[in-house]
């Protein structure tokens, strides 16, 4: 062992480094949580400026001062734990869950096969069973795994649908000139489109179903769209429902979609990346009514369930289906049930050396219980409704929907005498100004062509007063 290697694996050195980092994060949390914090949500820098800066930082290597590194990076990063962060949909990470992530990263055994993953693989199964129980489906029959994110989760579930629903084996023979499609809400996340394209189904592989005024799938159109596809020689193999959509947080009518799928023998996939966490909320669980009827569901723990990215639960109602995804028919036929080796997860996931995702979720549940998820969800969803009410009673604002389904609120400033284009421009400027000033962080989206400001409440320490201050801030901006 060279002296450098010896030093790099030195236990005492590691102890000091680790303790210093935890202390730093604890101080950081305390600072952003304090009422009079002077820390901005974001210290805006242009991308190229940061490249230059960090290039010269790296030139100082070897540089033993890790504290300086940590402090500077924290300062430059967007502060998700800041109560005025209300932008994208990922969590303000639960501190204990971050430790669970670190724990997994340190052991880093890989979760693809049981002999490597052991306890982590067992926990993964328990977590999937917990989701299945919450979905009120048969826990014995259901099965699944964790994947690195919803994008990969959606792809994996749709690949499974493809394997199950197309009679002749696509894995072996390709599409043989035939056209297949999924019916998908026009509000679906772009990862669904990406998955369908990656699967080689082409532009006709995704058939859009329009959404209604509340941005929910207009299920009354399913029948006609299905028939039209048929007339054009396209075989529809499944429908994808949103729980909820990304832009506005709209929950589709899952029972209506399930009825349609049942009647036409179609695969029903639910993209519950964002809203699936509501399984843990007695108050808002009703938004997921019908989830028990899906063939496959994905739920991002890193969206509403406080986990660090990425950790996504993929649940199949009929666990046997999941063995088809990456296998030729013969493989899974003779390997039915016991032969499936549920514990060698890489047979059913895209990832082979998979990260240790289960620890952070399991540790959280073991330490705080499910109640923590429920408390967090209810608080964030309640706050969105309060904020939306405030906007609606204010003459300068309008909201995209009368009552938000979720913790996402889309709104815009409206002014008499402005054209729609001018309003778009005005709202875009507001968003840019807010982001660059750095006191608050919000995002924007386009809804039916119009530009809306968008907030997602992800931080349980964000208060009513803070959202009121945001409204005040926007109305006082000089544009
Ligand atoms: C975030 C999101 C995804 C993508 O998940 P990642 O974990 O970011 O890969 C998919 N669908 C919906 C509805 C989402 O909100």
mmCIF file of N, CA, C and O and ligand atoms in Angstrom, residues 89 148-152 154 189 191 242 244-246 271 273-274 298 300 302-303 310 312, ligand 1:
data_model
loop_
_atom_site.group_PDB
_atom_site.id
_atom_site.type_symbol
_atom_site.label_atom_id
_atom_site.label_comp_id
_atom_site.label_asym_id
_atom_site.label_seq_id
_atom_site.Cartn_x
_atom_site.Cartn_y
_atom_site.Cartn_z
ATOM 1 N N UNK A 89 -40.100 19.436 -7.998
ATOM 2 C CA UNK A 89 -40.892 18.531 -7.164
ATOM 3 C C UNK A 89 -40.110 17.610 -6.236
ATOM 4 O O UNK A 89 -40.696 16.762 -5.603
ATOM 5 N N UNK A 148 -33.772 3.340 -10.154
ATOM 6 C CA UNK A 148 -33.180 4.673 -10.039
ATOM 7 C C UNK A 148 -34.030 5.686 -10.802
ATOM 8 O O UNK A 148 -33.679 6.123 -11.892
ATOM 9 N N UNK A 149 -35.145 6.045 -10.208
ATOM 10 C CA UNK A 149 -35.964 7.116 -10.758
ATOM 11 C C UNK A 149 -37.201 6.665 -11.494
ATOM 12 O O UNK A 149 -37.327 5.496 -11.903
ATOM 13 N N UNK A 150 -38.115 7.621 -11.631
ATOM 14 C CA UNK A 150 -39.394 7.359 -12.267
ATOM 15 C C UNK A 150 -39.275 7.160 -13.767
ATOM 16 O O UNK A 150 -40.049 6.414 -14.373
ATOM 17 N N UNK A 151 -38.295 7.824 -14.365
ATOM 18 C CA UNK A 151 -38.113 7.696 -15.801
ATOM 19 C C UNK A 151 -37.799 6.240 -16.145
ATOM 20 O O UNK A 151 -38.413 5.640 -17.031
ATOM 21 N N UNK A 152 -36.882 5.686 -15.391
ATOM 22 C CA UNK A 152 -36.510 4.289 -15.583
ATOM 23 C C UNK A 152 -37.649 3.363 -15.141
ATOM 24 O O UNK A 152 -37.885 2.307 -15.750
ATOM 25 N N UNK A 154 -40.896 4.028 -15.298
ATOM 26 C CA UNK A 154 -41.904 4.027 -16.368
ATOM 27 C C UNK A 154 -41.463 3.142 -17.524
ATOM 28 O O UNK A 154 -42.250 2.352 -18.048
ATOM 29 N N UNK A 189 -46.044 12.984 -18.256
ATOM 30 C CA UNK A 189 -44.637 13.372 -18.128
ATOM 31 C C UNK A 189 -43.876 12.933 -19.376
ATOM 32 O O UNK A 189 -44.177 11.894 -19.964
ATOM 33 N N UNK A 191 -41.223 11.541 -19.752
ATOM 34 C CA UNK A 191 -40.537 10.246 -19.663
ATOM 35 C C UNK A 191 -41.371 9.125 -20.289
ATOM 36 O O UNK A 191 -40.821 8.098 -20.706
ATOM 37 N N UNK A 242 -52.281 9.404 -15.013
ATOM 38 C CA UNK A 242 -51.441 10.267 -14.182
ATOM 39 C C UNK A 242 -51.974 10.358 -12.761
ATOM 40 O O UNK A 242 -53.149 10.642 -12.551
ATOM 41 N N UNK A 244 -49.958 12.223 -9.894
ATOM 42 C CA UNK A 244 -50.694 13.187 -10.671
ATOM 43 C C UNK A 244 -49.825 13.654 -11.843
ATOM 44 O O UNK A 244 -48.707 13.207 -11.984
ATOM 45 N N UNK A 245 -50.356 14.581 -12.643
ATOM 46 C CA UNK A 245 -49.572 15.123 -13.748
ATOM 47 C C UNK A 245 -48.490 16.048 -13.189
ATOM 48 O O UNK A 245 -48.624 16.560 -12.077
ATOM 49 N N UNK A 246 -47.448 16.249 -13.980
ATOM 50 C CA UNK A 246 -46.319 17.025 -13.483
ATOM 51 C C UNK A 246 -46.605 18.529 -13.477
ATOM 52 O O UNK A 246 -46.351 19.202 -12.483
ATOM 53 N N UNK A 271 -48.671 6.310 -13.719
ATOM 54 C CA UNK A 271 -47.485 7.079 -13.372
ATOM 55 C C UNK A 271 -47.836 7.900 -12.129
ATOM 56 O O UNK A 271 -48.387 8.991 -12.217
ATOM 57 N N UNK A 273 -45.565 8.855 -9.969
ATOM 58 C CA UNK A 273 -44.251 9.306 -9.495
ATOM 59 C C UNK A 273 -44.426 10.361 -8.413
ATOM 60 O O UNK A 273 -43.855 10.264 -7.335
ATOM 61 N N UNK A 274 -45.246 11.328 -8.692
ATOM 62 C CA UNK A 274 -45.418 12.419 -7.737
ATOM 63 C C UNK A 274 -46.439 12.086 -6.646
ATOM 64 O O UNK A 274 -46.156 12.206 -5.463
ATOM 65 N N UNK A 298 -45.806 3.236 -10.699
ATOM 66 C CA UNK A 298 -44.516 3.687 -10.171
ATOM 67 C C UNK A 298 -44.741 4.832 -9.186
ATOM 68 O O UNK A 298 -45.633 5.664 -9.360
ATOM 69 N N UNK A 300 -42.370 7.652 -6.900
ATOM 70 C CA UNK A 300 -41.053 8.213 -6.555
ATOM 71 C C UNK A 300 -40.997 8.535 -5.057
ATOM 72 O O UNK A 300 -41.714 9.417 -4.591
ATOM 73 N N UNK A 302 -38.535 9.959 -3.850
ATOM 74 C CA UNK A 302 -37.784 11.213 -3.758
ATOM 75 C C UNK A 302 -38.627 12.433 -4.129
ATOM 76 O O UNK A 302 -38.127 13.538 -4.151
ATOM 77 N N UNK A 303 -39.898 12.212 -4.450
ATOM 78 C CA UNK A 303 -40.756 13.364 -4.707
ATOM 79 C C UNK A 303 -41.470 13.729 -3.409
ATOM 80 O O UNK A 303 -41.066 14.637 -2.717
ATOM 81 N N UNK A 310 -32.041 9.002 -6.177
ATOM 82 C CA UNK A 310 -33.309 8.612 -6.773
ATOM 83 C C UNK A 310 -33.767 7.330 -6.114
ATOM 84 O O UNK A 310 -32.942 6.464 -5.866
ATOM 85 N N UNK A 312 -37.330 4.866 -6.635
ATOM 86 C CA UNK A 312 -38.680 4.707 -7.183
ATOM 87 C C UNK A 312 -39.163 3.288 -6.950
ATOM 88 O O UNK A 312 -38.441 2.332 -7.237
HETATM 89 C C1 LIG B 1 -40.882 13.335 -11.812
HETATM 90 C C2 LIG B 1 -41.801 12.563 -12.643
HETATM 91 C C3 LIG B 1 -41.353 11.526 -13.460
HETATM 92 C C4 LIG B 1 -39.874 11.218 -13.654
HETATM 93 O O1 LIG B 1 -39.304 10.704 -12.541
HETATM 94 P P1 LIG B 1 -37.732 10.852 -12.260
HETATM 95 O O2 LIG B 1 -37.629 10.225 -10.926
HETATM 96 O O3 LIG B 1 -37.420 12.298 -12.299
HETATM 97 O O4 LIG B 1 -37.008 10.083 -13.305
HETATM 98 C C5 LIG B 1 -42.263 10.796 -14.164
HETATM 99 N N1 LIG B 1 -43.575 11.075 -14.082
HETATM 100 C C6 LIG B 1 -44.052 12.066 -13.327
HETATM 101 C C7 LIG B 1 -45.519 12.327 -13.297
HETATM 102 C C8 LIG B 1 -43.188 12.853 -12.573
HETATM 103 O O5 LIG B 1 -43.679 13.845 -11.819
#
